[in-house]
Amino acid sequence: MPKILVLYYSTYGHVEQMAYAVADGVKAAGVEVEVKRVPELVSEESAQRHHFKTDQKAPIALPSELPEYDGIIVGAPTRFGRLPAQMANFWDQTGGLWAKGGLIGKVGAVFTSTASQHGGQETTLYSLMSNLLHHGLVISGLPYSYQGQLAVDEVTGGAPYGATTIAAGDGSRQPSQNELDGAKFLGSHVAELTKKLTAK
Ligand SMILES: Cc1cc2nc3c(=O)[nH]c(=O)nc-3n(C[C@H](O)[C@H](O)[C@H](O)COP(=O)(O)O)c2cc1C
């Protein structure tokens, strides 16, 4: 039975919500899934002062655990159009794994959140993908069979490069149903691909 990791970082909870929607999609496809997050790098005092969402139930992932999974779906909010230091810090500890080729051939996919509609969704997705490509994962996007990404009658995330949401400048906007559905679709799609790639 294949196993998929949904690995995320989230400061204010938008990507956290997307992570659980991705996991729901994996489960719906009958594949085992675990949701884990990467460690916070900001001090507890600073996190409280800046109203970080500190009550996130997902356990902290260790880089050494990555080989246990057949698929790895990575999500993080944008920082200036690229991945945050917290997520980069995690992948920066995987050099040994890379040297051994420990993740080659696993299935990967990515998801993100930005404040504004054009604040760097695709560039952030690409910067998340870069880590996975260097590790030799086979990358899946969000296919257009998830038609919700074509919607223009509402403000919405969703891209062929991965699932996305839009948080608004003050973080007040929450992931919409269309965006959560896109995240769920991505999870199911990666699960189906993983089943095929791991079939004996
Ligand atoms: C230092 C910093 C840089 C950011 N850069 C961008 C940016 O380039 N474009 C954008 O749309 N939002 C930017 N944001 C907003 C975050 O992406 C937003 O808070 C995040 O998507 C919310 O997701 P979360 O609740 O999972 O943390 C930035 C936020 C911070 C703190």
PDB file of C-alpha atoms and ligand atoms in Angstrom:
ATOM      1  CA  MET A   1       0.000   0.000   0.000  1.00  0.00           C
ATOM      2  CA  PRO A   2       1.628   3.310  -1.044  1.00  0.00           C
ATOM      3  CA  LYS A   3       1.965   6.115   1.464  1.00  0.00           C
ATOM      4  CA  ILE A   4       1.950   9.836   0.746  1.00  0.00           C
ATOM      5  CA  LEU A   5       3.306  12.702   2.838  1.00  0.00           C
ATOM      6  CA  VAL A   6       1.683  16.131   2.741  1.00  0.00           C
ATOM      7  CA  LEU A   7       4.472  18.389   4.001  1.00  0.00           C
ATOM      8  CA  TYR A   8       3.703  22.018   4.664  1.00  0.00           C
ATOM      9  CA  TYR A   9       4.651  25.288   6.321  1.00  0.00           C
ATOM     10  CA  SER A  10       1.974  27.847   7.190  1.00  0.00           C
ATOM     11  CA  THR A  11       2.260  31.049   9.191  1.00  0.00           C
ATOM     12  CA  TYR A  12      -1.413  32.034   9.389  1.00  0.00           C
ATOM     13  CA  GLY A  13      -3.255  28.811   8.566  1.00  0.00           C
ATOM     14  CA  HIS A  14      -4.198  29.178   4.894  1.00  0.00           C
ATOM     15  CA  VAL A  15      -1.692  26.617   3.653  1.00  0.00           C
ATOM     16  CA  GLU A  16      -2.529  24.453   6.675  1.00  0.00           C
ATOM     17  CA  GLN A  17      -6.170  24.300   5.484  1.00  0.00           C
ATOM     18  CA  MET A  18      -5.037  23.491   1.961  1.00  0.00           C
ATOM     19  CA  ALA A  19      -2.783  20.709   3.318  1.00  0.00           C
ATOM     20  CA  TYR A  20      -5.739  18.929   4.925  1.00  0.00           C
ATOM     21  CA  ALA A  21      -7.786  19.298   1.730  1.00  0.00           C
ATOM     22  CA  VAL A  22      -4.929  17.704  -0.225  1.00  0.00           C
ATOM     23  CA  ALA A  23      -4.830  14.899   2.364  1.00  0.00           C
ATOM     24  CA  ASP A  24      -8.605  14.376   2.016  1.00  0.00           C
ATOM     25  CA  GLY A  25      -8.070  13.882  -1.703  1.00  0.00           C
ATOM     26  CA  VAL A  26      -5.337  11.308  -1.118  1.00  0.00           C
ATOM     27  CA  LYS A  27      -7.588   9.441   1.311  1.00  0.00           C
ATOM     28  CA  ALA A  28     -10.529   9.570  -1.112  1.00  0.00           C
ATOM     29  CA  ALA A  29      -8.344   7.730  -3.627  1.00  0.00           C
ATOM     30  CA  GLY A  30      -7.747   4.980  -1.057  1.00  0.00           C
ATOM     31  CA  VAL A  31      -4.114   5.805  -0.311  1.00  0.00           C
ATOM     32  CA  GLU A  32      -2.581   6.221   3.151  1.00  0.00           C
ATOM     33  CA  VAL A  33      -1.569   9.794   3.959  1.00  0.00           C
ATOM     34  CA  GLU A  34       0.224  11.686   6.720  1.00  0.00           C
ATOM     35  CA  VAL A  35       0.201  15.456   7.165  1.00  0.00           C
ATOM     36  CA  LYS A  36       3.355  16.910   8.696  1.00  0.00           C
ATOM     37  CA  ARG A  37       4.874  20.373   8.891  1.00  0.00           C
ATOM     38  CA  VAL A  38       8.368  21.774   8.941  1.00  0.00           C
ATOM     39  CA  PRO A  39       9.734  23.553  12.044  1.00  0.00           C
ATOM     40  CA  GLU A  40       9.165  27.257  12.672  1.00  0.00           C
ATOM     41  CA  LEU A  41      12.357  29.313  12.605  1.00  0.00           C
ATOM     42  CA  VAL A  42      10.949  32.480  14.181  1.00  0.00           C
ATOM     43  CA  SER A  43      11.190  32.815  17.971  1.00  0.00           C
ATOM     44  CA  GLU A  44       8.072  32.012  20.021  1.00  0.00           C
ATOM     45  CA  GLU A  45       7.998  35.630  21.218  1.00  0.00           C
ATOM     46  CA  SER A  46       8.100  37.017  17.676  1.00  0.00           C
ATOM     47  CA  ALA A  47       5.531  34.477  16.445  1.00  0.00           C
ATOM     48  CA  GLN A  48       3.084  35.531  19.182  1.00  0.00           C
ATOM     49  CA  ARG A  49       3.718  39.226  18.527  1.00  0.00           C
ATOM     50  CA  HIS A  50       2.976  38.807  14.812  1.00  0.00           C
ATOM     51  CA  HIS A  51      -0.116  36.681  15.420  1.00  0.00           C
ATOM     52  CA  PHE A  52       1.230  33.475  13.848  1.00  0.00           C
ATOM     53  CA  LYS A  53      -1.141  30.507  14.064  1.00  0.00           C
ATOM     54  CA  THR A  54       0.851  28.516  16.600  1.00  0.00           C
ATOM     55  CA  ASP A  55      -1.772  25.845  17.377  1.00  0.00           C
ATOM     56  CA  GLN A  56      -1.109  23.575  14.394  1.00  0.00           C
ATOM     57  CA  LYS A  57      -1.701  19.908  15.226  1.00  0.00           C
ATOM     58  CA  ALA A  58       0.433  18.367  12.472  1.00  0.00           C
ATOM     59  CA  PRO A  59       3.622  16.753  13.811  1.00  0.00           C
ATOM     60  CA  ILE A  60       7.005  18.085  12.758  1.00  0.00           C
ATOM     61  CA  ALA A  61       8.627  16.161   9.912  1.00  0.00           C
ATOM     62  CA  LEU A  62      12.241  15.009   9.917  1.00  0.00           C
ATOM     63  CA  PRO A  63      14.207  15.054   6.640  1.00  0.00           C
ATOM     64  CA  SER A  64      15.323  11.486   7.394  1.00  0.00           C
ATOM     65  CA  GLU A  65      11.680  10.303   7.201  1.00  0.00           C
ATOM     66  CA  LEU A  66      11.202  11.269   3.537  1.00  0.00           C
ATOM     67  CA  PRO A  67      12.285   7.918   2.030  1.00  0.00           C
ATOM     68  CA  GLU A  68       9.370   6.208   3.846  1.00  0.00           C
ATOM     69  CA  TYR A  69       6.901   7.812   1.430  1.00  0.00           C
ATOM     70  CA  ASP A  70       6.018   6.991  -2.179  1.00  0.00           C
ATOM     71  CA  GLY A  71       4.714  10.491  -2.855  1.00  0.00           C
ATOM     72  CA  ILE A  72       5.490  13.892  -1.309  1.00  0.00           C
ATOM     73  CA  ILE A  73       3.157  16.880  -1.760  1.00  0.00           C
ATOM     74  CA  VAL A  74       4.707  20.123  -0.524  1.00  0.00           C
ATOM     75  CA  GLY A  75       2.918  23.361   0.350  1.00  0.00           C
ATOM     76  CA  ALA A  76       4.082  26.744   1.626  1.00  0.00           C
ATOM     77  CA  PRO A  77       2.982  30.393   1.386  1.00  0.00           C
ATOM     78  CA  THR A  78       4.917  32.771  -0.820  1.00  0.00           C
ATOM     79  CA  ARG A  79       7.691  35.015   0.454  1.00  0.00           C
ATOM     80  CA  PHE A  80       8.530  37.613  -2.192  1.00  0.00           C
ATOM     81  CA  GLY A  81       7.497  35.206  -4.943  1.00  0.00           C
ATOM     82  CA  ARG A  82       9.428  32.204  -3.659  1.00  0.00           C
ATOM     83  CA  LEU A  83       9.341  29.589  -0.911  1.00  0.00           C
ATOM     84  CA  PRO A  84       9.753  30.664   2.734  1.00  0.00           C
ATOM     85  CA  ALA A  85      12.983  30.112   4.691  1.00  0.00           C
ATOM     86  CA  GLN A  86      11.233  27.588   6.923  1.00  0.00           C
ATOM     87  CA  MET A  87      10.600  25.255   3.973  1.00  0.00           C
ATOM     88  CA  ALA A  88      13.988  25.960   2.357  1.00  0.00           C
ATOM     89  CA  ASN A  89      15.660  25.177   5.700  1.00  0.00           C
ATOM     90  CA  PHE A  90      14.015  21.748   5.683  1.00  0.00           C
ATOM     91  CA  TRP A  91      15.155  20.900   2.155  1.00  0.00           C
ATOM     92  CA  ASP A  92      18.606  22.348   2.855  1.00  0.00           C
ATOM     93  CA  GLN A  93      19.064  19.474   5.316  1.00  0.00           C
ATOM     94  CA  THR A  94      18.497  16.801   2.662  1.00  0.00           C
ATOM     95  CA  GLY A  95      21.914  16.873   0.975  1.00  0.00           C
ATOM     96  CA  GLY A  96      22.796  13.400   2.253  1.00  0.00           C
ATOM     97  CA  LEU A  97      19.532  12.023   0.947  1.00  0.00           C
ATOM     98  CA  TRP A  98      20.172  13.714  -2.398  1.00  0.00           C
ATOM     99  CA  ALA A  99      23.687  12.214  -2.591  1.00  0.00           C
ATOM    100  CA  LYS A 100      22.199   8.735  -2.138  1.00  0.00           C
ATOM    101  CA  GLY A 101      19.414   9.405  -4.643  1.00  0.00           C
ATOM    102  CA  GLY A 102      17.012   8.505  -1.857  1.00  0.00           C
ATOM    103  CA  LEU A 103      13.914  10.139  -3.361  1.00  0.00           C
ATOM    104  CA  ILE A 104      14.403   9.373  -7.057  1.00  0.00           C
ATOM    105  CA  GLY A 105      11.221   8.238  -8.794  1.00  0.00           C
ATOM    106  CA  LYS A 106       8.775   9.240  -6.073  1.00  0.00           C
ATOM    107  CA  VAL A 107       5.782  11.358  -7.097  1.00  0.00           C
ATOM    108  CA  GLY A 108       5.782  15.036  -6.112  1.00  0.00           C
ATOM    109  CA  ALA A 109       3.416  17.986  -6.313  1.00  0.00           C
ATOM    110  CA  VAL A 110       3.143  21.459  -4.793  1.00  0.00           C
ATOM    111  CA  PHE A 111       0.636  23.997  -3.469  1.00  0.00           C
ATOM    112  CA  THR A 112       0.826  27.568  -2.208  1.00  0.00           C
ATOM    113  CA  SER A 113      -0.895  30.689  -0.932  1.00  0.00           C
ATOM    114  CA  THR A 114      -0.257  34.330  -1.803  1.00  0.00           C
ATOM    115  CA  ALA A 115      -1.760  37.539  -0.450  1.00  0.00           C
ATOM    116  CA  SER A 116      -2.664  38.943  -3.857  1.00  0.00           C
ATOM    117  CA  GLN A 117      -3.838  37.307  -7.064  1.00  0.00           C
ATOM    118  CA  HIS A 118      -0.628  38.053  -8.940  1.00  0.00           C
ATOM    119  CA  GLY A 119       1.786  38.134  -6.012  1.00  0.00           C
ATOM    120  CA  GLY A 120       3.820  35.139  -7.154  1.00  0.00           C
ATOM    121  CA  GLN A 121       1.703  31.996  -7.238  1.00  0.00           C
ATOM    122  CA  GLU A 122       3.463  30.320 -10.168  1.00  0.00           C
ATOM    123  CA  THR A 123       6.971  31.457  -9.193  1.00  0.00           C
ATOM    124  CA  THR A 124       6.467  30.115  -5.670  1.00  0.00           C
ATOM    125  CA  LEU A 125       5.185  26.809  -7.026  1.00  0.00           C
ATOM    126  CA  TYR A 126       8.249  26.563  -9.271  1.00  0.00           C
ATOM    127  CA  SER A 127      10.582  27.342  -6.377  1.00  0.00           C
ATOM    128  CA  LEU A 128       8.962  24.549  -4.347  1.00  0.00           C
ATOM    129  CA  MET A 129       9.214  22.209  -7.339  1.00  0.00           C
ATOM    130  CA  SER A 130      12.894  22.934  -7.772  1.00  0.00           C
ATOM    131  CA  ASN A 131      13.718  21.028  -4.566  1.00  0.00           C
ATOM    132  CA  LEU A 132      11.679  18.060  -5.735  1.00  0.00           C
ATOM    133  CA  LEU A 133      13.176  18.027  -9.234  1.00  0.00           C
ATOM    134  CA  HIS A 134      16.735  18.050  -7.893  1.00  0.00           C
ATOM    135  CA  HIS A 135      15.794  15.048  -5.771  1.00  0.00           C
ATOM    136  CA  GLY A 136      14.506  13.228  -8.844  1.00  0.00           C
ATOM    137  CA  LEU A 137      10.811  13.216  -8.024  1.00  0.00           C
ATOM    138  CA  VAL A 138       8.332  12.909 -10.880  1.00  0.00           C
ATOM    139  CA  ILE A 139       6.305  16.113 -10.703  1.00  0.00           C
ATOM    140  CA  SER A 140       2.568  16.275 -11.185  1.00  0.00           C
ATOM    141  CA  GLY A 141       0.687  19.505 -11.737  1.00  0.00           C
ATOM    142  CA  LEU A 142      -3.022  20.116 -11.280  1.00  0.00           C
ATOM    143  CA  PRO A 143      -4.519  18.928 -14.577  1.00  0.00           C
ATOM    144  CA  TYR A 144      -7.178  20.977 -16.317  1.00  0.00           C
ATOM    145  CA  SER A 145      -9.578  18.114 -15.662  1.00  0.00           C
ATOM    146  CA  TYR A 146      -9.927  20.129 -12.458  1.00  0.00           C
ATOM    147  CA  GLN A 147     -12.061  22.656 -14.323  1.00  0.00           C
ATOM    148  CA  GLY A 148     -12.457  24.916 -11.310  1.00  0.00           C
ATOM    149  CA  GLN A 149      -9.081  26.469 -12.125  1.00  0.00           C
ATOM    150  CA  LEU A 150     -10.649  27.988 -15.262  1.00  0.00           C
ATOM    151  CA  ALA A 151     -13.193  29.994 -13.251  1.00  0.00           C
ATOM    152  CA  VAL A 152     -13.183  33.738 -13.881  1.00  0.00           C
ATOM    153  CA  ASP A 153     -16.547  34.556 -12.315  1.00  0.00           C
ATOM    154  CA  GLU A 154     -14.963  34.733  -8.868  1.00  0.00           C
ATOM    155  CA  VAL A 155     -11.565  35.546  -7.379  1.00  0.00           C
ATOM    156  CA  THR A 156      -9.844  32.177  -7.220  1.00  0.00           C
ATOM    157  CA  GLY A 157      -6.546  30.367  -7.061  1.00  0.00           C
ATOM    158  CA  GLY A 158      -5.770  27.147  -8.874  1.00  0.00           C
ATOM    159  CA  ALA A 159      -3.120  26.668 -11.542  1.00  0.00           C
ATOM    160  CA  PRO A 160      -1.811  23.891 -13.771  1.00  0.00           C
ATOM    161  CA  TYR A 161       1.408  24.055 -11.733  1.00  0.00           C
ATOM    162  CA  GLY A 162      -0.323  23.219  -8.443  1.00  0.00           C
ATOM    163  CA  ALA A 163      -3.165  24.056  -6.077  1.00  0.00           C
ATOM    164  CA  THR A 164      -3.316  27.601  -4.718  1.00  0.00           C
ATOM    165  CA  THR A 165      -5.308  29.952  -2.531  1.00  0.00           C
ATOM    166  CA  ILE A 166      -5.360  33.722  -2.067  1.00  0.00           C
ATOM    167  CA  ALA A 167      -5.183  35.069   1.489  1.00  0.00           C
ATOM    168  CA  ALA A 168      -5.604  38.886   0.948  1.00  0.00           C
ATOM    169  CA  GLY A 169      -3.115  41.419   2.260  1.00  0.00           C
ATOM    170  CA  ASP A 170      -4.415  41.179   5.816  1.00  0.00           C
ATOM    171  CA  GLY A 171      -4.947  37.408   5.683  1.00  0.00           C
ATOM    172  CA  SER A 172      -8.709  37.838   6.031  1.00  0.00           C
ATOM    173  CA  ARG A 173      -9.685  35.796   2.992  1.00  0.00           C
ATOM    174  CA  GLN A 174      -9.963  32.064   3.665  1.00  0.00           C
ATOM    175  CA  PRO A 175      -9.523  29.296   1.068  1.00  0.00           C
ATOM    176  CA  SER A 176     -12.672  29.158  -1.064  1.00  0.00           C
ATOM    177  CA  GLN A 177     -14.559  25.954  -1.828  1.00  0.00           C
ATOM    178  CA  ASN A 178     -13.174  26.039  -5.370  1.00  0.00           C
ATOM    179  CA  GLU A 179      -9.599  26.288  -4.058  1.00  0.00           C
ATOM    180  CA  LEU A 180     -10.113  23.541  -1.466  1.00  0.00           C
ATOM    181  CA  ASP A 181     -11.658  21.358  -4.177  1.00  0.00           C
ATOM    182  CA  GLY A 182      -8.563  21.998  -6.314  1.00  0.00           C
ATOM    183  CA  ALA A 183      -6.329  20.947  -3.430  1.00  0.00           C
ATOM    184  CA  LYS A 184      -8.409  17.806  -2.919  1.00  0.00           C
ATOM    185  CA  PHE A 185      -8.259  17.026  -6.631  1.00  0.00           C
ATOM    186  CA  LEU A 186      -4.469  17.380  -6.555  1.00  0.00           C
ATOM    187  CA  GLY A 187      -4.274  14.928  -3.653  1.00  0.00           C
ATOM    188  CA  SER A 188      -6.437  12.358  -5.448  1.00  0.00           C
ATOM    189  CA  HIS A 189      -4.524  12.797  -8.700  1.00  0.00           C
ATOM    190  CA  VAL A 190      -1.138  12.277  -7.035  1.00  0.00           C
ATOM    191  CA  ALA A 191      -2.528   9.274  -5.169  1.00  0.00           C
ATOM    192  CA  GLU A 192      -3.710   7.667  -8.420  1.00  0.00           C
ATOM    193  CA  LEU A 193      -0.324   8.304 -10.074  1.00  0.00           C
ATOM    194  CA  THR A 194       1.476   6.884  -7.048  1.00  0.00           C
ATOM    195  CA  LYS A 195      -0.659   3.737  -7.160  1.00  0.00           C
ATOM    196  CA  LYS A 196       0.302   3.233 -10.811  1.00  0.00           C
ATOM    197  CA  LEU A 197       4.006   3.872 -10.230  1.00  0.00           C
ATOM    198  CA  THR A 198       4.210   1.540  -7.238  1.00  0.00           C
ATOM    199  CA  ALA A 199       2.071  -1.278  -8.737  1.00  0.00           C
ATOM    200  CA  LYS A 200       3.964  -4.573  -8.678  1.00  0.00           C
TER     201      LYS A 200
HETATM  202  C1  LIG B   1       7.931  38.466   4.362  1.00  0.00           C
HETATM  203  C2  LIG B   1       6.680  38.205   3.595  1.00  0.00           C
HETATM  204  C3  LIG B   1       6.700  38.272   2.217  1.00  0.00           C
HETATM  205  C4  LIG B   1       5.542  38.057   1.483  1.00  0.00           C
HETATM  206  N1  LIG B   1       5.605  38.142   0.128  1.00  0.00           N
HETATM  207  C5  LIG B   1       4.467  38.038  -0.588  1.00  0.00           C
HETATM  208  C6  LIG B   1       4.500  38.156  -2.001  1.00  0.00           C
HETATM  209  O1  LIG B   1       5.546  38.320  -2.623  1.00  0.00           O
HETATM  210  N2  LIG B   1       3.315  38.096  -2.662  1.00  0.00           N
HETATM  211  C7  LIG B   1       2.124  37.895  -2.033  1.00  0.00           C
HETATM  212  O2  LIG B   1       1.090  37.862  -2.688  1.00  0.00           O
HETATM  213  N3  LIG B   1       2.072  37.719  -0.684  1.00  0.00           N
HETATM  214  C8  LIG B   1       3.216  37.784   0.045  1.00  0.00           C
HETATM  215  N4  LIG B   1       3.183  37.588   1.397  1.00  0.00           N
HETATM  216  C9  LIG B   1       1.899  37.197   2.038  1.00  0.00           C
HETATM  217  C10 LIG B   1       1.865  35.696   2.364  1.00  0.00           C
HETATM  218  O3  LIG B   1       2.096  34.921   1.232  1.00  0.00           O
HETATM  219  C11 LIG B   1       0.529  35.322   3.027  1.00  0.00           C
HETATM  220  O4  LIG B   1       0.584  35.809   4.340  1.00  0.00           O
HETATM  221  C12 LIG B   1       0.329  33.811   2.989  1.00  0.00           C
HETATM  222  O5  LIG B   1       0.006  33.412   1.686  1.00  0.00           O
HETATM  223  C13 LIG B   1      -0.733  33.302   3.937  1.00  0.00           C
HETATM  224  O6  LIG B   1      -0.584  31.894   4.021  1.00  0.00           O
HETATM  225  P1  LIG B   1      -0.466  31.194   5.448  1.00  0.00           P
HETATM  226  O7  LIG B   1      -1.680  31.578   6.205  1.00  0.00           O
HETATM  227  O8  LIG B   1      -0.453  29.722   5.169  1.00  0.00           O
HETATM  228  O9  LIG B   1       0.800  31.636   6.122  1.00  0.00           O
HETATM  229  C14 LIG B   1       4.328  37.759   2.142  1.00  0.00           C
HETATM  230  C15 LIG B   1       4.314  37.662   3.546  1.00  0.00           C
HETATM  231  C16 LIG B   1       5.471  37.873   4.262  1.00  0.00           C
HETATM  232  C17 LIG B   1       5.440  37.756   5.758  1.00  0.00           C
END
